[in-house]
Structures are given as C-alpha cells and as structure tokens.
Short mmCIF file of C-alpha atoms and ligand atoms in Angstrom, two decimals:
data_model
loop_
_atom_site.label_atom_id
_atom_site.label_comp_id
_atom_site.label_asym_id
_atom_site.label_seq_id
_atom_site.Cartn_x
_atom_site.Cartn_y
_atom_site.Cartn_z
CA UNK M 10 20.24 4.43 -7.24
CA UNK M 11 19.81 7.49 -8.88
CA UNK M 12 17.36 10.25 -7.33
CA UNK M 13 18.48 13.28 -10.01
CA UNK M 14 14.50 13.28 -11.22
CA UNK M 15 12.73 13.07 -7.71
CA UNK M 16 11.01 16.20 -7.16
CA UNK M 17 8.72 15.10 -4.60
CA UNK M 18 9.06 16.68 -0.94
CA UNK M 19 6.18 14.71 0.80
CA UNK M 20 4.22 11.25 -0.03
CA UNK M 21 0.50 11.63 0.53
CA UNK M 22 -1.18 10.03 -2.21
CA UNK M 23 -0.39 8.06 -5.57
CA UNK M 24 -3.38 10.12 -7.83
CA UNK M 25 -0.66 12.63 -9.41
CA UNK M 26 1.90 9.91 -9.33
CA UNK M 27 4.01 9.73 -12.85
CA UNK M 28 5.37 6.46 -14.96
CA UNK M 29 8.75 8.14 -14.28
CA UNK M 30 8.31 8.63 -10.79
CA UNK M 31 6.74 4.78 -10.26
CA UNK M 32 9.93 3.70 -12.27
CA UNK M 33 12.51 5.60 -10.16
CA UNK M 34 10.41 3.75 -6.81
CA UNK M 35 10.53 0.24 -8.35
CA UNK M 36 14.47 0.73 -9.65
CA UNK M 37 15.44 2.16 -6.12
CA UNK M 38 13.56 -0.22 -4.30
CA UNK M 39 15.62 -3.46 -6.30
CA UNK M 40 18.87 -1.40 -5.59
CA UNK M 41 17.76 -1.76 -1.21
CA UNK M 42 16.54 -5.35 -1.78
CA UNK M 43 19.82 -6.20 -3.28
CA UNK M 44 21.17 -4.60 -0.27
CA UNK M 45 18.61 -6.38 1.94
CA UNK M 46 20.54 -10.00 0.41
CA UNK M 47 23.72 -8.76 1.66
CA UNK M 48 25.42 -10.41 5.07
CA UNK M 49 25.76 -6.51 6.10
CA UNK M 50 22.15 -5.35 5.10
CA UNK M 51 22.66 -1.37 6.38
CA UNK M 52 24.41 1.68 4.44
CA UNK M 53 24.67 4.99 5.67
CA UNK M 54 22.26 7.10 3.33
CA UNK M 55 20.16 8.85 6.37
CA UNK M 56 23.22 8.67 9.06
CA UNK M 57 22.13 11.62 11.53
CA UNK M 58 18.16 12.08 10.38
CA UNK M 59 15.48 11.52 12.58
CA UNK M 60 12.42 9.34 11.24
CA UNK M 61 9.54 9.44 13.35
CA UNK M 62 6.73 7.03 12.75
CA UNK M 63 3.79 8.29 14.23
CA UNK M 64 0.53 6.01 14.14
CA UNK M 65 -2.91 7.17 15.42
CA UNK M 66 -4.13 3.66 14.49
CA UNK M 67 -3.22 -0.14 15.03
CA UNK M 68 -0.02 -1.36 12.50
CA UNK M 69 1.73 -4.37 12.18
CA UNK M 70 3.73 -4.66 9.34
CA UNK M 71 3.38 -0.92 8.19
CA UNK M 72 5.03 0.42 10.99
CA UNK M 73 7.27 -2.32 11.64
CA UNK M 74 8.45 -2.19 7.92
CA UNK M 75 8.94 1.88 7.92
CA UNK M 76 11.06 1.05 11.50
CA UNK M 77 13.16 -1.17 9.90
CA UNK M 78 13.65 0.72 6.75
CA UNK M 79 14.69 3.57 9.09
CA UNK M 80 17.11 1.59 10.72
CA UNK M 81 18.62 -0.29 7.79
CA UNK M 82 19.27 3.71 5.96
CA UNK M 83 20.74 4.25 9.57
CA UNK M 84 18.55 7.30 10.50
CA UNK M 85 17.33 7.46 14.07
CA UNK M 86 13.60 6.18 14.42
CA UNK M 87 10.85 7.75 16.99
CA UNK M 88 8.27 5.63 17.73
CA UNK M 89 4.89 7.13 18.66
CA UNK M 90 1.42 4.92 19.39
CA UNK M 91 -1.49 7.26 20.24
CA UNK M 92 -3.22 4.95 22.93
CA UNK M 93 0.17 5.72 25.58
CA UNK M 94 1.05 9.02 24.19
CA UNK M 95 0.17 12.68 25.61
CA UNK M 96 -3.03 12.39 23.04
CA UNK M 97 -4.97 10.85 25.98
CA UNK M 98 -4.29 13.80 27.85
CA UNK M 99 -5.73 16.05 25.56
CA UNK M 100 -3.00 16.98 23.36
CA UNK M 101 -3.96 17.44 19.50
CA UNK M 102 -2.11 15.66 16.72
CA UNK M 103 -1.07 19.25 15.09
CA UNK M 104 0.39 19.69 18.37
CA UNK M 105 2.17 16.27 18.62
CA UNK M 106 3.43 16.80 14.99
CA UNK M 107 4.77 20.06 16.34
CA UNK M 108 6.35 18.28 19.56
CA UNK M 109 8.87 16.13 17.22
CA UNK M 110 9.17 18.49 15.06
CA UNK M 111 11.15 20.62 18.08
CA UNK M 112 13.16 17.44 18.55
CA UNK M 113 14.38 17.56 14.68
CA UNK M 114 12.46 15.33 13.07
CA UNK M 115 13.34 15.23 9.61
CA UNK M 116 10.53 12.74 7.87
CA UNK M 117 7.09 11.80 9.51
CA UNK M 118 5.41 8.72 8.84
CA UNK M 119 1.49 9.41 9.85
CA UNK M 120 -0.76 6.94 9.75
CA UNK M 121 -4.58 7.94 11.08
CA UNK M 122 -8.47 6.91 11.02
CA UNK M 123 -9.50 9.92 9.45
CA UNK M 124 -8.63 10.37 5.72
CA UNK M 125 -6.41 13.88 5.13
CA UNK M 126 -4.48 13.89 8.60
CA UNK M 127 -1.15 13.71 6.43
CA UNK M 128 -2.12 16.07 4.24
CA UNK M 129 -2.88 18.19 7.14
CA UNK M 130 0.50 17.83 8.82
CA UNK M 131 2.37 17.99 5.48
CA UNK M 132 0.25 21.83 5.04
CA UNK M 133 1.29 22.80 8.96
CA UNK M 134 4.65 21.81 7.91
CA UNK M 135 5.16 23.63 4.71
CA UNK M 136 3.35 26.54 5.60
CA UNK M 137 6.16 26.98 9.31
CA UNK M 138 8.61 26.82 6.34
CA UNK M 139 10.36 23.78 8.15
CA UNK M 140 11.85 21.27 5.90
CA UNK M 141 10.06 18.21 7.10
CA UNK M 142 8.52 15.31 4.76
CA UNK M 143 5.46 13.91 5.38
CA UNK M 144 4.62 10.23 4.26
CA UNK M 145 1.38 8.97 4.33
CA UNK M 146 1.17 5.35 5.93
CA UNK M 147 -2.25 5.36 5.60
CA UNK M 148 -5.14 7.51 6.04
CA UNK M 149 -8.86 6.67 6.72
CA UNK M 150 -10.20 5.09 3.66
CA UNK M 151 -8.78 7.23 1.46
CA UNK M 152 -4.79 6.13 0.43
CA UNK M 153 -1.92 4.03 1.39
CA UNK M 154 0.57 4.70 -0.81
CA UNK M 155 3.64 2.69 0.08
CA UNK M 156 1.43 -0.03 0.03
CA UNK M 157 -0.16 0.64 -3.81
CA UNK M 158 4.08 0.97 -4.44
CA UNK M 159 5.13 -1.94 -2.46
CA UNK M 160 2.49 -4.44 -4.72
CA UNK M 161 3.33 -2.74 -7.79
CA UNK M 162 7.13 -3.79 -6.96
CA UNK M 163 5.99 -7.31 -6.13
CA UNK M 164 4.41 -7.54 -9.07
CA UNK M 165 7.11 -6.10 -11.76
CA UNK M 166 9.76 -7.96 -9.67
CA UNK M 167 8.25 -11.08 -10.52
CA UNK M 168 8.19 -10.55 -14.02
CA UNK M 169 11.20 -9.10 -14.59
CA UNK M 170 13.80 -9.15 -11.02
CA UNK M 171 16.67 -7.56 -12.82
CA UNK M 172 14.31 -4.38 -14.04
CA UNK M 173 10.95 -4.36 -12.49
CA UNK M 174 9.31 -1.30 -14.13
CA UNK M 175 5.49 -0.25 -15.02
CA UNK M 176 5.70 -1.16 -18.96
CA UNK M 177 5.84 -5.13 -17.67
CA UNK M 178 1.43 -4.34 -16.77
CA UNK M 179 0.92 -3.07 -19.72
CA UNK M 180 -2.58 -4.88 -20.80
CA UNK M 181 -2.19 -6.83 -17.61
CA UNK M 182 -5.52 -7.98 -15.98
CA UNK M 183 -5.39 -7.66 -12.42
CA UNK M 184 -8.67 -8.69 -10.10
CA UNK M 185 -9.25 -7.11 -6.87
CA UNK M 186 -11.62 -8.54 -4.51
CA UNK M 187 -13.34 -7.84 -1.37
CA UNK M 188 -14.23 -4.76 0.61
CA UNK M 189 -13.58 -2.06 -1.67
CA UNK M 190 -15.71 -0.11 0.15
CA UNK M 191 -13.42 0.26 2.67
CA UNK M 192 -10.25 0.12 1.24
CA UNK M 193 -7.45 2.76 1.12
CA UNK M 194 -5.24 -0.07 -0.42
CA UNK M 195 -7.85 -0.85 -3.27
CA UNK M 196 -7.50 2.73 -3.80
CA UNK M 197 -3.74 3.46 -4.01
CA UNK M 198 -3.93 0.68 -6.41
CA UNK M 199 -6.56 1.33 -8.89
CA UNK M 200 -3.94 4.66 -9.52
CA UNK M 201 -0.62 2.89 -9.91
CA UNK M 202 -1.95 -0.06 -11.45
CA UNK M 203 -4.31 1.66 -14.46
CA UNK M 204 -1.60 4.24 -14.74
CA UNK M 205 1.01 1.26 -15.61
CA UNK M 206 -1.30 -0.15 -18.19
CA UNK M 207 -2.97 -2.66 -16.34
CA UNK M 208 -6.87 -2.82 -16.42
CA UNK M 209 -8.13 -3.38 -12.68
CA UNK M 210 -11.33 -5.52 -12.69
CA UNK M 211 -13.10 -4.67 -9.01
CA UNK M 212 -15.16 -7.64 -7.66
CA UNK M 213 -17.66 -7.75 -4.63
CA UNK M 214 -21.13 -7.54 -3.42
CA UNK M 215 -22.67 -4.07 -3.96
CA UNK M 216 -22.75 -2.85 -0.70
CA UNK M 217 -19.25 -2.82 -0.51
CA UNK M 218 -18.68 -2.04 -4.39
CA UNK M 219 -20.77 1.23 -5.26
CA UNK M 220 -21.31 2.26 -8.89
CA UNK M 221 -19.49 5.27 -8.15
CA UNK M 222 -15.91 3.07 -8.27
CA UNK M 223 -16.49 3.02 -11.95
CA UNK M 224 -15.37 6.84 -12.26
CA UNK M 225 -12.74 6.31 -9.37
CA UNK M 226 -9.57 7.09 -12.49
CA UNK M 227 -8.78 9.77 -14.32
CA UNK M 228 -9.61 9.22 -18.32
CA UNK M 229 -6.10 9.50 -19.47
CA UNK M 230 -4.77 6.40 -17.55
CA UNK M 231 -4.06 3.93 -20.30
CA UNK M 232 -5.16 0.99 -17.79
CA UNK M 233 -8.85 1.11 -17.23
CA UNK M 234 -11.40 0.01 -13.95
CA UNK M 235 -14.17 -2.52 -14.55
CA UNK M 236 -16.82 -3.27 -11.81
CA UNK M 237 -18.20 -6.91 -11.04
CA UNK M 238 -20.89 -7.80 -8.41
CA UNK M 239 -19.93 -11.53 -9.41
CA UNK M 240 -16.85 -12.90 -9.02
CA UNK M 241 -16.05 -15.06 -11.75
CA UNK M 242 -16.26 -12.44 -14.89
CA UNK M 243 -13.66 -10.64 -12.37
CA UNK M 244 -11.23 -14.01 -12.03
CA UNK M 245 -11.22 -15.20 -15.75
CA UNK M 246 -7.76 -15.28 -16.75
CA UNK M 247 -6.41 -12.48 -14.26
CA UNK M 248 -2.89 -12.41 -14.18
CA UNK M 249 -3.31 -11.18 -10.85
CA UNK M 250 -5.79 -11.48 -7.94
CA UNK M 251 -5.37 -9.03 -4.71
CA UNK M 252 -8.22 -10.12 -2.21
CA UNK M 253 -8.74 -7.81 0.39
CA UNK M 254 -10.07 -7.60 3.96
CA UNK M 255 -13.37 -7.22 5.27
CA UNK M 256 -13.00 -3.92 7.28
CA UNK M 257 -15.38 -4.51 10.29
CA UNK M 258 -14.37 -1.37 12.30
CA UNK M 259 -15.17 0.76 9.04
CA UNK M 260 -18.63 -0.55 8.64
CA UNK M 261 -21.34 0.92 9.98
CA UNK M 262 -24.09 -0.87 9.10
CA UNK M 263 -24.59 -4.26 8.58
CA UNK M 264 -23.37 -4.41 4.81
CA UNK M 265 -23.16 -8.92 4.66
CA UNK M 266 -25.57 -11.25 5.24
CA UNK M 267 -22.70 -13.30 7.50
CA UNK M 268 -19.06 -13.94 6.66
CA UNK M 269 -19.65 -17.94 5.44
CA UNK M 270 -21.98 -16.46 2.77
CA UNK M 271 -19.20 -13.94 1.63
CA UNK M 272 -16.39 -16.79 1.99
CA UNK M 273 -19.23 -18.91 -0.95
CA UNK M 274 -19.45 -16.10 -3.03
CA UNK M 275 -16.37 -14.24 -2.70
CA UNK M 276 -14.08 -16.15 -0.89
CA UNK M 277 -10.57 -17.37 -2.95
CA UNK M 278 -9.55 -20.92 -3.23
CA UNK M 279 -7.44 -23.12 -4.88
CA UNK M 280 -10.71 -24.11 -7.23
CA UNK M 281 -11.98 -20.66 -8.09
CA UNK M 282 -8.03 -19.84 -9.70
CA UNK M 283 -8.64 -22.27 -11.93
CA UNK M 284 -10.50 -19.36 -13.33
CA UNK M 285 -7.69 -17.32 -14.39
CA UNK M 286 -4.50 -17.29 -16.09
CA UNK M 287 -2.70 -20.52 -15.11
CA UNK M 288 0.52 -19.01 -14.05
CA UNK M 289 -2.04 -16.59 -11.25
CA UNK M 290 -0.19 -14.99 -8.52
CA UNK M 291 -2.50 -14.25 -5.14
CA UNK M 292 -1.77 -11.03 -3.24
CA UNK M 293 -3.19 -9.40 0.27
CA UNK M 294 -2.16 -6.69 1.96
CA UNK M 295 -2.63 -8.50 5.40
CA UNK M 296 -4.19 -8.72 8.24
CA UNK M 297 -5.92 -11.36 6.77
CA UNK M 298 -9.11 -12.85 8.30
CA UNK M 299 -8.28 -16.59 7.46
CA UNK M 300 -11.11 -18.88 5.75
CA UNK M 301 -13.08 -15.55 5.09
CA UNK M 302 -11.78 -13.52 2.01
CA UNK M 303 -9.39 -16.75 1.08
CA UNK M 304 -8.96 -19.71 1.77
CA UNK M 305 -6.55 -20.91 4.74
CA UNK M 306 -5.09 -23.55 2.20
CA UNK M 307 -4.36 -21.34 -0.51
CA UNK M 308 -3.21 -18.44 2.09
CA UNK M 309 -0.25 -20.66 2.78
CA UNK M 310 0.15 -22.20 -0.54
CA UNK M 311 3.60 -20.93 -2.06
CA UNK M 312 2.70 -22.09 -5.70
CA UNK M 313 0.78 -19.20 -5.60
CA UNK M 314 0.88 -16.78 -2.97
CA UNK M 315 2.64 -13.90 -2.76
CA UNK M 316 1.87 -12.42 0.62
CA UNK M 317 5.21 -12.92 2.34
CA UNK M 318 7.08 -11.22 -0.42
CA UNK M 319 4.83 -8.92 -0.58
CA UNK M 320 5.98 -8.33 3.44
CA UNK M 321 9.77 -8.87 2.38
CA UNK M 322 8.92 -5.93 -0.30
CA UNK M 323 7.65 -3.51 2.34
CA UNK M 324 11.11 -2.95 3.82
CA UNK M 325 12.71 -2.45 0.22
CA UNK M 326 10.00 -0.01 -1.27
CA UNK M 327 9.97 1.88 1.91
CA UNK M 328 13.75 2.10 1.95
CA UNK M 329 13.57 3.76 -1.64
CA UNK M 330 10.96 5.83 -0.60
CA UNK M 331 12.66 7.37 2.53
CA UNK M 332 15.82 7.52 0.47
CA UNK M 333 14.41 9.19 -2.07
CA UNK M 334 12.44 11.90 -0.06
CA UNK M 335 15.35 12.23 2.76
CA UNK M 336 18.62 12.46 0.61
CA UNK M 337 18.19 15.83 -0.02
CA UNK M 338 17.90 16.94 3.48
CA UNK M 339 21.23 16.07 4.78
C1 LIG D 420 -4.03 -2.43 5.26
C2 LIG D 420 -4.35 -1.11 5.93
O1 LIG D 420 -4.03 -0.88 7.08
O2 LIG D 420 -4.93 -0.33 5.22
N1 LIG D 420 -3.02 -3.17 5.85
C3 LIG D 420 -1.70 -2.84 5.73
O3 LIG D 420 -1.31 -1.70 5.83
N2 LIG D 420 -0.86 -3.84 5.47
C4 LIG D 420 -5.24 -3.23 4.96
C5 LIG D 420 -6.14 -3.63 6.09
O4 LIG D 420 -6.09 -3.13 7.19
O5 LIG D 420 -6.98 -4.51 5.81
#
C-alpha cells in the first residue's frame, strides 16, 4: 500500500488524472478490500483526523460509503446535511467550510448541485494556507470522481482480482447508456475509461446525447468516445454496459416523449445483451429507477450484474482515496 508517488493534495476531478495515479487507486483500493474480508475490518491509518462529509444534496450510498471509509481508517467523521444545518439560516457554504475548518477538519468531502463548489472550497482552502483536502463527491453535472474510480476498480477487479490495473481495458468496448446529458458519472468515466484504453461508445436519444459529447476527451487518450442515438450499434459486443439514470430534477424541459417509450428504446434487458460480448457485465451507479433504464429482472440478475459490487467497491476505493490524500497529514 504504497503512496511514495501520490502527489495529489485535493480530488476534484479525474480530467488530469494519470495511468500511474489510476494504478496506485486501483492497487490501494485491493490492499482495503482485502482488509474489508478480514473478521477485524479497521486499521489505524487516519487515527486522530477529522473527515467531514459535507453534502448540499441528497446521498445514499456516496455519503454512506465515504462515512464508513472514515470509520474503517479510524478518523473521526462529521456529518453535515444542508436541509437541518445553519444554511437555512442564511449561512453560506464558504462560511460552513470555514466553520469545520475551526474545528480541525483535516479532509472535506463536498458534494453540491452546482458544478465547481469543490473546486471553490479546495481554492478558499489553499489560498488561507490551511492544510485541508478537498474531495469532490460530486458536483452539479460536471464530475464524480470516486465514482469514475470506484467502476474502474470493479471493472479491473473482475478481470484480474489479484492486480486490477488500467492495461486490463486496453481495446475494451465499454457502452454507456442513458442520460448523458445529465450525468457527472458519465463524465468522470469517459476520462478514466478512454485514458485506460478502453473506447466508450455513448448511447441515447439526442436530447440527452448532444453532438458536442463527441469532443468531450482530450486527443491523446489512447481510448476513444463514439456517439449513438440508437442503441444497438452501442451494445454489439460491449464488454461492458453502464446504464445510467434519467435525471428528472436536472431537466428542465421536457427532453422524453414518456419513460415506457425510453424503457422500448433504451431500456436494458436480458434480450438486448444478447447483443454484446457473451461474458457482458451490467453496471449502474444507483439510484436506479427500476423497469425504466433496465430492466427489474436483469437489475437483480447476478449472472450479470454488477451493481452490488459496485456498492461493496465504494467503501474500498474511497478508503484508498482518503488514505492516500490523508497519510501525509498526520
Ligand atoms: C449518482 C450521482 O449522484 O451522481 N449516484 C451516485 O453517486 N451513486 C448518479 C445519480 O444520481 O443518478
């Protein structure tokens, strides 16, 4: 468990992300699960620093998986949710970063509606000259990292447990589906997953795919993005498919004709697999609206879905990533 090469102070974003740096998440994060299998499933790594986990927006397994990776490095966790906090009193979130800051704070997880609140913090942070890491957990529709690092883990650990690592995607093809639109996840992942080698084929209707999606990745990447307003040129033989949620408190206008007619053209099911590679694995970040961007058979079908470990995965990756920005602090 080796973090000799982590430069990184805060986690906002996986765009500048490195192979070496993915690596060091995905070799970390099997070091914690293997610790996760244990009978005694804590060590001491973060004994005495404070992790608060402060969410301006509705979390379920986000913030319950950064609470529990807190606990399990044995740091002391703050929970903050904006609807009972001091925010509804008029208090700004620069000022509520500020507040736990004064009580020692050591890493904040921010997760918030509006896309560059992290960043924001992380700035205020840096420029007091405090040593305080910011993690992103989410912002607007703009990037969820842990969760682009948690399904790249899921992915590598299933084809190689012992030594998940990028090289395993290399010429990969990996379909994501649904409201891209939308999506901070789709985002976070069209960076780790065409900077591993993977090509990422994008599939949905066009008002929640724009054209623009097609430039979304810097050139160099060796993976590449393709764009489908069908779904089956998306699905034939994907090694992968990661459906996605339609975001109804993002859209603004009315983008669908109704949600059967997406579940007909879009929706997953054990038939339209049959598309793609036969050993396909199914991935979704969750919440999932059941019978509406898959199937409620195939949600709960363990032949091919990964969604619980991609849960089980949370609490590993965001062990590793804690560890790796919060060992240096001590
Ligand atoms: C995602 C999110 O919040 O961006 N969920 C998650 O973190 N597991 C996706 C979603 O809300 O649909």
């Amino acid at each position: 468990m080796s973090n000799n090469t982590w430069s990184r102070h805060h986690i906002l974003s996986l765009a500048d992300f490195t192979t070496d740096e993915y690596d060091t998440v995905l070799q970390t994060a099997a070091s914690f699960q293997e610790v996760l299998s244990r009978r005694t499933k804590k060590v001491p790594t973060l004994q005495g620093q404070v992790v608060a986990n402060l969410f301006f927006e509705s979390s379920t397994r986000t913030r319950s998986s950064f609470e529990l990776a807190a606990k399990r490095l044995s740091a002391d966790t703050l929970n903050f949710a904006s609807g009972t906090s001091s925010m509804t009193k008029g208090e700004t979130i620069l000022d509520t970063a500020k507040t736990y800051l004064a009580m020692g704070t050591d890493i904040m997880v921010i997760r918030h509606r509006e896309a560059g609140v992290p960043h924001a913090i992380a700035q205020e942070m840096d420029r007091l000259g405090v040593r305080v890491s910011v993690l992103n957990a989410g912002d607007g529709q703009h990037e969820h990292p842990s969760q682009g690092l948690l399904d790249l883990f899921t992915i590598c650990s299933l084809l190689d447990p012992d030594l998940p690592r990028v090289e395993l995607l290399k010429e990969k093809k990996i379909a994501i589906v649904g409201d891209i639109l939308h999506s901070r996840v789709a985002r976070s992942n069209i960076w780790s997953l065409t900077a591993s080698g993977a090509d990422v084929h994008l599939a949905a209707p066009p008002t929640l795919l724009p054209k623009l999606f097609a430039d979304y990745c810097c050139e160099n990447t060796p993976g590449k993005v393709f764009l489908h307003w069908e779904l089956e040129p998306a699905l034939q033989d994907a090694d992968f498919v990661m459906t996605l949620r339609l975001q109804k408190e993002r859209m603004t206008a009315h983008l669908l004709p109704s949600l059967r007619e997406y579940h007909q053209m879009f929706g997953m099911t054990h038939s339209r697999l049959q598309l793609c590679h036969p050993n396909v694995k199914l991935l979704h970040p969750g919440p999932v609206n059941r019978g509406v961007e898959i199937s409620s058979e195939l949600m709960d079908d363990p032949e091919f879905s990964l969604i619980q470990a991609q849960v089980s995965s949370g609490v590993a990756v965001r062990m590793a990533l804690l560890y790796l920005i919060g060992s240096g602090k001590a």
